[in-house]
Structure formats: structure tokens, C-alpha cells
PDB file of C-alpha atoms in Angstrom:
ATOM      1  CA  MET A   1     -39.655   8.712 -96.381  1.00  0.00           C
ATOM      2  CA  PRO A   2     -38.134  10.724 -93.455  1.00  0.00           C
ATOM      3  CA  ARG A   3     -34.233  11.730 -93.805  1.00  0.00           C
ATOM      4  CA  THR A   4     -32.365   9.516 -91.467  1.00  0.00           C
ATOM      5  CA  ILE A   5     -28.996   9.326 -90.150  1.00  0.00           C
ATOM      6  CA  THR A   6     -27.242   5.755 -89.739  1.00  0.00           C
ATOM      7  CA  LEU A   7     -25.548   5.331 -86.402  1.00  0.00           C
ATOM      8  CA  TYR A   8     -23.629   2.277 -84.995  1.00  0.00           C
ATOM      9  CA  ARG A   9     -23.299   0.951 -81.549  1.00  0.00           C
ATOM     10  CA  PRO A  10     -20.922  -1.720 -80.246  1.00  0.00           C
ATOM     11  CA  VAL A  11     -22.311  -3.748 -77.494  1.00  0.00           C
ATOM     12  CA  GLY A  12     -21.303  -6.785 -75.322  1.00  0.00           C
ATOM     13  CA  PRO A  13     -23.584  -9.899 -74.573  1.00  0.00           C
ATOM     14  CA  SER A  14     -25.743  -8.420 -72.024  1.00  0.00           C
ATOM     15  CA  GLU A  15     -26.605  -5.530 -73.951  1.00  0.00           C
ATOM     16  CA  LEU A  16     -27.131  -7.495 -77.005  1.00  0.00           C
ATOM     17  CA  ALA A  17     -29.745  -9.780 -74.905  1.00  0.00           C
ATOM     18  CA  LEU A  18     -31.595  -6.591 -74.046  1.00  0.00           C
ATOM     19  CA  LEU A  19     -31.865  -5.138 -77.546  1.00  0.00           C
ATOM     20  CA  LYS A  20     -33.361  -8.752 -78.715  1.00  0.00           C
ATOM     21  CA  ALA A  21     -35.850  -8.580 -75.828  1.00  0.00           C
ATOM     22  CA  SER A  22     -36.869  -5.336 -76.910  1.00  0.00           C
ATOM     23  CA  GLY A  23     -37.613  -6.814 -80.607  1.00  0.00           C
ATOM     24  CA  TRP A  24     -34.562  -4.938 -81.852  1.00  0.00           C
ATOM     25  CA  ARG A  25     -36.452  -1.519 -81.399  1.00  0.00           C
ATOM     26  CA  ARG A  26     -34.886   0.264 -78.260  1.00  0.00           C
ATOM     27  CA  TRP A  27     -31.908   0.671 -76.233  1.00  0.00           C
ATOM     28  CA  PRO A  28     -32.397  -0.283 -72.913  1.00  0.00           C
ATOM     29  CA  ALA A  29     -31.781   2.583 -70.009  1.00  0.00           C
ATOM     30  CA  ARG A  30     -28.444   3.473 -68.869  1.00  0.00           C
ATOM     31  CA  LEU A  31     -26.780   2.108 -65.653  1.00  0.00           C
ATOM     32  CA  PRO A  32     -26.337   5.045 -62.998  1.00  0.00           C
ATOM     33  CA  ASP A  33     -22.564   4.982 -63.825  1.00  0.00           C
ATOM     34  CA  GLN A  34     -23.238   5.300 -67.662  1.00  0.00           C
ATOM     35  CA  PRO A  35     -24.368   8.952 -68.010  1.00  0.00           C
ATOM     36  CA  ILE A  36     -24.000   9.444 -71.624  1.00  0.00           C
ATOM     37  CA  PHE A  37     -24.966   7.031 -74.637  1.00  0.00           C
ATOM     38  CA  TYR A  38     -22.305   6.921 -77.416  1.00  0.00           C
ATOM     39  CA  PRO A  39     -23.409   5.691 -80.611  1.00  0.00           C
ATOM     40  CA  VAL A  40     -20.645   6.149 -83.202  1.00  0.00           C
ATOM     41  CA  THR A  41     -20.410   7.448 -86.930  1.00  0.00           C
ATOM     42  CA  ASN A  42     -19.016   4.446 -88.542  1.00  0.00           C
ATOM     43  CA  GLN A  43     -18.583   0.644 -88.639  1.00  0.00           C
ATOM     44  CA  VAL A  44     -14.996   0.553 -88.719  1.00  0.00           C
ATOM     45  CA  TYR A  45     -14.870   2.407 -85.332  1.00  0.00           C
ATOM     46  CA  ALA A  46     -17.624   0.341 -84.002  1.00  0.00           C
ATOM     47  CA  GLU A  47     -15.767  -2.684 -84.907  1.00  0.00           C
ATOM     48  CA  GLU A  48     -12.803  -1.434 -83.185  1.00  0.00           C
ATOM     49  CA  ILE A  49     -14.401  -1.191 -79.873  1.00  0.00           C
ATOM     50  CA  ALA A  50     -16.451  -4.553 -80.162  1.00  0.00           C
ATOM     51  CA  ARG A  51     -13.488  -6.274 -81.077  1.00  0.00           C
ATOM     52  CA  ASP A  52     -10.784  -4.529 -78.680  1.00  0.00           C
ATOM     53  CA  TRP A  53     -12.798  -3.688 -75.774  1.00  0.00           C
ATOM     54  CA  ASN A  54     -16.031  -5.822 -75.665  1.00  0.00           C
ATOM     55  CA  VAL A  55     -14.416  -9.075 -76.508  1.00  0.00           C
ATOM     56  CA  PRO A  56     -11.625  -8.809 -73.702  1.00  0.00           C
ATOM     57  CA  ALA A  57     -14.187  -7.506 -71.231  1.00  0.00           C
ATOM     58  CA  SER A  58     -17.076 -10.320 -71.801  1.00  0.00           C
ATOM     59  CA  GLY A  59     -16.002 -12.872 -74.333  1.00  0.00           C
ATOM     60  CA  ALA A  60     -17.704 -11.352 -77.319  1.00  0.00           C
ATOM     61  CA  GLY A  61     -18.466  -8.008 -79.309  1.00  0.00           C
ATOM     62  CA  TYR A  62     -20.987  -7.109 -81.383  1.00  0.00           C
ATOM     63  CA  VAL A  63     -21.728  -4.109 -83.724  1.00  0.00           C
ATOM     64  CA  THR A  64     -25.330  -2.869 -84.511  1.00  0.00           C
ATOM     65  CA  ARG A  65     -26.446  -0.353 -86.958  1.00  0.00           C
ATOM     66  CA  PHE A  66     -29.656   1.907 -86.869  1.00  0.00           C
ATOM     67  CA  GLU A  67     -31.355   4.632 -88.486  1.00  0.00           C
ATOM     68  CA  VAL A  68     -32.364   7.854 -86.434  1.00  0.00           C
ATOM     69  CA  LEU A  69     -34.386  10.803 -87.632  1.00  0.00           C
ATOM     70  CA  SER A  70     -31.677  13.495 -88.963  1.00  0.00           C
ATOM     71  CA  SER A  71     -34.067  16.244 -87.167  1.00  0.00           C
ATOM     72  CA  PHE A  72     -33.706  14.542 -83.779  1.00  0.00           C
ATOM     73  CA  MET A  73     -29.993  14.439 -84.457  1.00  0.00           C
ATOM     74  CA  ALA A  74     -29.595  17.774 -85.426  1.00  0.00           C
ATOM     75  CA  ARG A  75     -29.396  18.860 -81.466  1.00  0.00           C
ATOM     76  CA  TYR A  76     -26.263  17.041 -81.139  1.00  0.00           C
ATOM     77  CA  SER A  77     -22.719  17.357 -82.376  1.00  0.00           C
ATOM     78  CA  ILE A  78     -20.057  14.881 -83.242  1.00  0.00           C
ATOM     79  CA  HIS A  79     -16.797  14.461 -81.380  1.00  0.00           C
ATOM     80  CA  GLN A  80     -13.880  13.211 -82.632  1.00  0.00           C
ATOM     81  CA  VAL A  81     -12.020  11.055 -79.862  1.00  0.00           C
ATOM     82  CA  GLY A  82      -8.737  10.112 -81.570  1.00  0.00           C
ATOM     83  CA  ALA A  83      -8.160   9.266 -85.209  1.00  0.00           C
ATOM     84  CA  ALA A  84      -9.987  10.498 -87.955  1.00  0.00           C
ATOM     85  CA  GLN A  85     -12.617   7.632 -87.855  1.00  0.00           C
ATOM     86  CA  HIS A  86     -13.037   7.709 -83.946  1.00  0.00           C
ATOM     87  CA  LYS A  87     -16.216   9.929 -84.144  1.00  0.00           C
ATOM     88  CA  GLU A  88     -18.936   9.727 -81.725  1.00  0.00           C
ATOM     89  CA  TRP A  89     -22.537  11.126 -80.780  1.00  0.00           C
ATOM     90  CA  TRP A  90     -22.881  12.047 -77.135  1.00  0.00           C
ATOM     91  CA  ILE A  91     -26.351  11.600 -76.127  1.00  0.00           C
ATOM     92  CA  PRO A  92     -27.363  12.583 -72.468  1.00  0.00           C
ATOM     93  CA  ALA A  93     -28.742   9.174 -70.649  1.00  0.00           C
ATOM     94  CA  GLU A  94     -31.940  11.220 -69.898  1.00  0.00           C
ATOM     95  CA  GLU A  95     -32.481  11.797 -73.563  1.00  0.00           C
ATOM     96  CA  LEU A  96     -32.193   8.252 -74.191  1.00  0.00           C
ATOM     97  CA  GLU A  97     -36.403   7.513 -74.675  1.00  0.00           C
ATOM     98  CA  ALA A  98     -36.471  10.433 -76.901  1.00  0.00           C
ATOM     99  CA  LEU A  99     -33.611   8.728 -79.027  1.00  0.00           C
ATOM    100  CA  ASN A 100     -35.370   5.457 -79.133  1.00  0.00           C
ATOM    101  CA  GLU A 101     -38.678   7.341 -80.403  1.00  0.00           C
ATOM    102  CA  ALA A 102     -36.743   8.561 -83.168  1.00  0.00           C
ATOM    103  CA  ILE A 103     -35.484   5.351 -84.386  1.00  0.00           C
ATOM    104  CA  ILE A 104     -36.546   4.347 -87.781  1.00  0.00           C
ATOM    105  CA  GLY A 105     -36.877   0.615 -88.658  1.00  0.00           C
ATOM    106  CA  GLN A 106     -35.228  -2.109 -86.530  1.00  0.00           C
ATOM    107  CA  ILE A 107     -31.632  -1.899 -84.754  1.00  0.00           C
ATOM    108  CA  GLU A 108     -29.710  -4.486 -86.924  1.00  0.00           C
ATOM    109  CA  LEU A 109     -26.787  -6.932 -86.025  1.00  0.00           C
ATOM    110  CA  VAL A 110     -24.047  -6.128 -88.557  1.00  0.00           C
ATOM    111  CA  ALA A 111     -20.806  -7.939 -87.037  1.00  0.00           C
ATOM    112  CA  SER A 112     -19.931  -9.936 -84.145  1.00  0.00           C
ATOM    113  CA  PHE A 113     -16.466 -11.055 -82.406  1.00  0.00           C
ATOM    114  CA  THR A 114     -15.388 -13.599 -80.142  1.00  0.00           C
ATOM    115  CA  THR A 115     -12.420 -14.548 -78.099  1.00  0.00           C
ATOM    116  CA  THR A 116     -11.188 -16.763 -81.111  1.00  0.00           C
ATOM    117  CA  GLY A 117     -10.924 -13.502 -83.110  1.00  0.00           C
ATOM    118  CA  SER A 118     -13.419 -14.516 -85.363  1.00  0.00           C
ATOM    119  CA  ASN A 119     -15.453 -12.065 -87.245  1.00  0.00           C
ATOM    120  CA  GLN A 120     -18.637 -12.601 -88.844  1.00  0.00           C
ATOM    121  CA  SER A 121     -19.299  -9.429 -90.339  1.00  0.00           C
ATOM    122  CA  LYS A 122     -22.859  -9.124 -92.117  1.00  0.00           C
ATOM    123  CA  SER A 123     -22.089  -6.082 -93.897  1.00  0.00           C
ATOM    124  CA  ALA A 124     -19.273  -5.101 -96.363  1.00  0.00           C
ATOM    125  CA  GLU A 125     -19.024  -1.549 -95.254  1.00  0.00           C
TER     126      GLU A 125
END
């Protein structure tokens, strides 16, 4: 079994729909004003973003989890952008297809948040 790293990504309803359309296997291409793909290192931080940013912006926020080959992620470094749990990987948009090829298994939906404040967390992490 290849070594992998677990990544998390908070998404809104539009990106979630594109993930579903891909069969939960691929991240959609970035928009021109999105030069970096920002998965995060932990579910707590992903939930903060989904709840505090995605819900106000689009009415719902979701947290996804996925496994990527460690050998692929070795070319990137982790950036701390706030408190201790606020750690992200910064992957240039032009390298997103290579990231998609390095995903092992499916992208999983692990938590969801709505304007009512509900959290349907699917994981105890």
C-alpha cells in the first residue's frame, strides 16, 4: 500500500456539486482568480472555514477529506497562516491535475454546515 497524507478541503455548494459530478475522484479546475489550491492539514481548521466563511457566502459549507500520495506532497511545504491549527498546503493551480492523479481512493464528505448552524459531522476527528 503506498504511503499517503490525509488532506482536508472546505467547499461550498458549487464545488461540492462538481466533486459529485467527478464521482468524488477529482478537484475541478481553478477559476482564473484562484491561482492556488489550498487544502488544509486538519479537520478542525477545515470546519472553521466551512462554517465561518462558506456558510455566510453561500448558505452551506462542507468539509471533505482525501488521501494523496506522500511522494507527490513532498514537493510542497505546509504554511501556518494563523493559530497553531491553521495550516495549509499551497498547490499552484497549474499543478492541480497532477494532484488529482495522486489522489488515492475517493474524496469523502465528512461534515456539513448550514445557515441554521447545524453540523452533520460524519467523523469524530
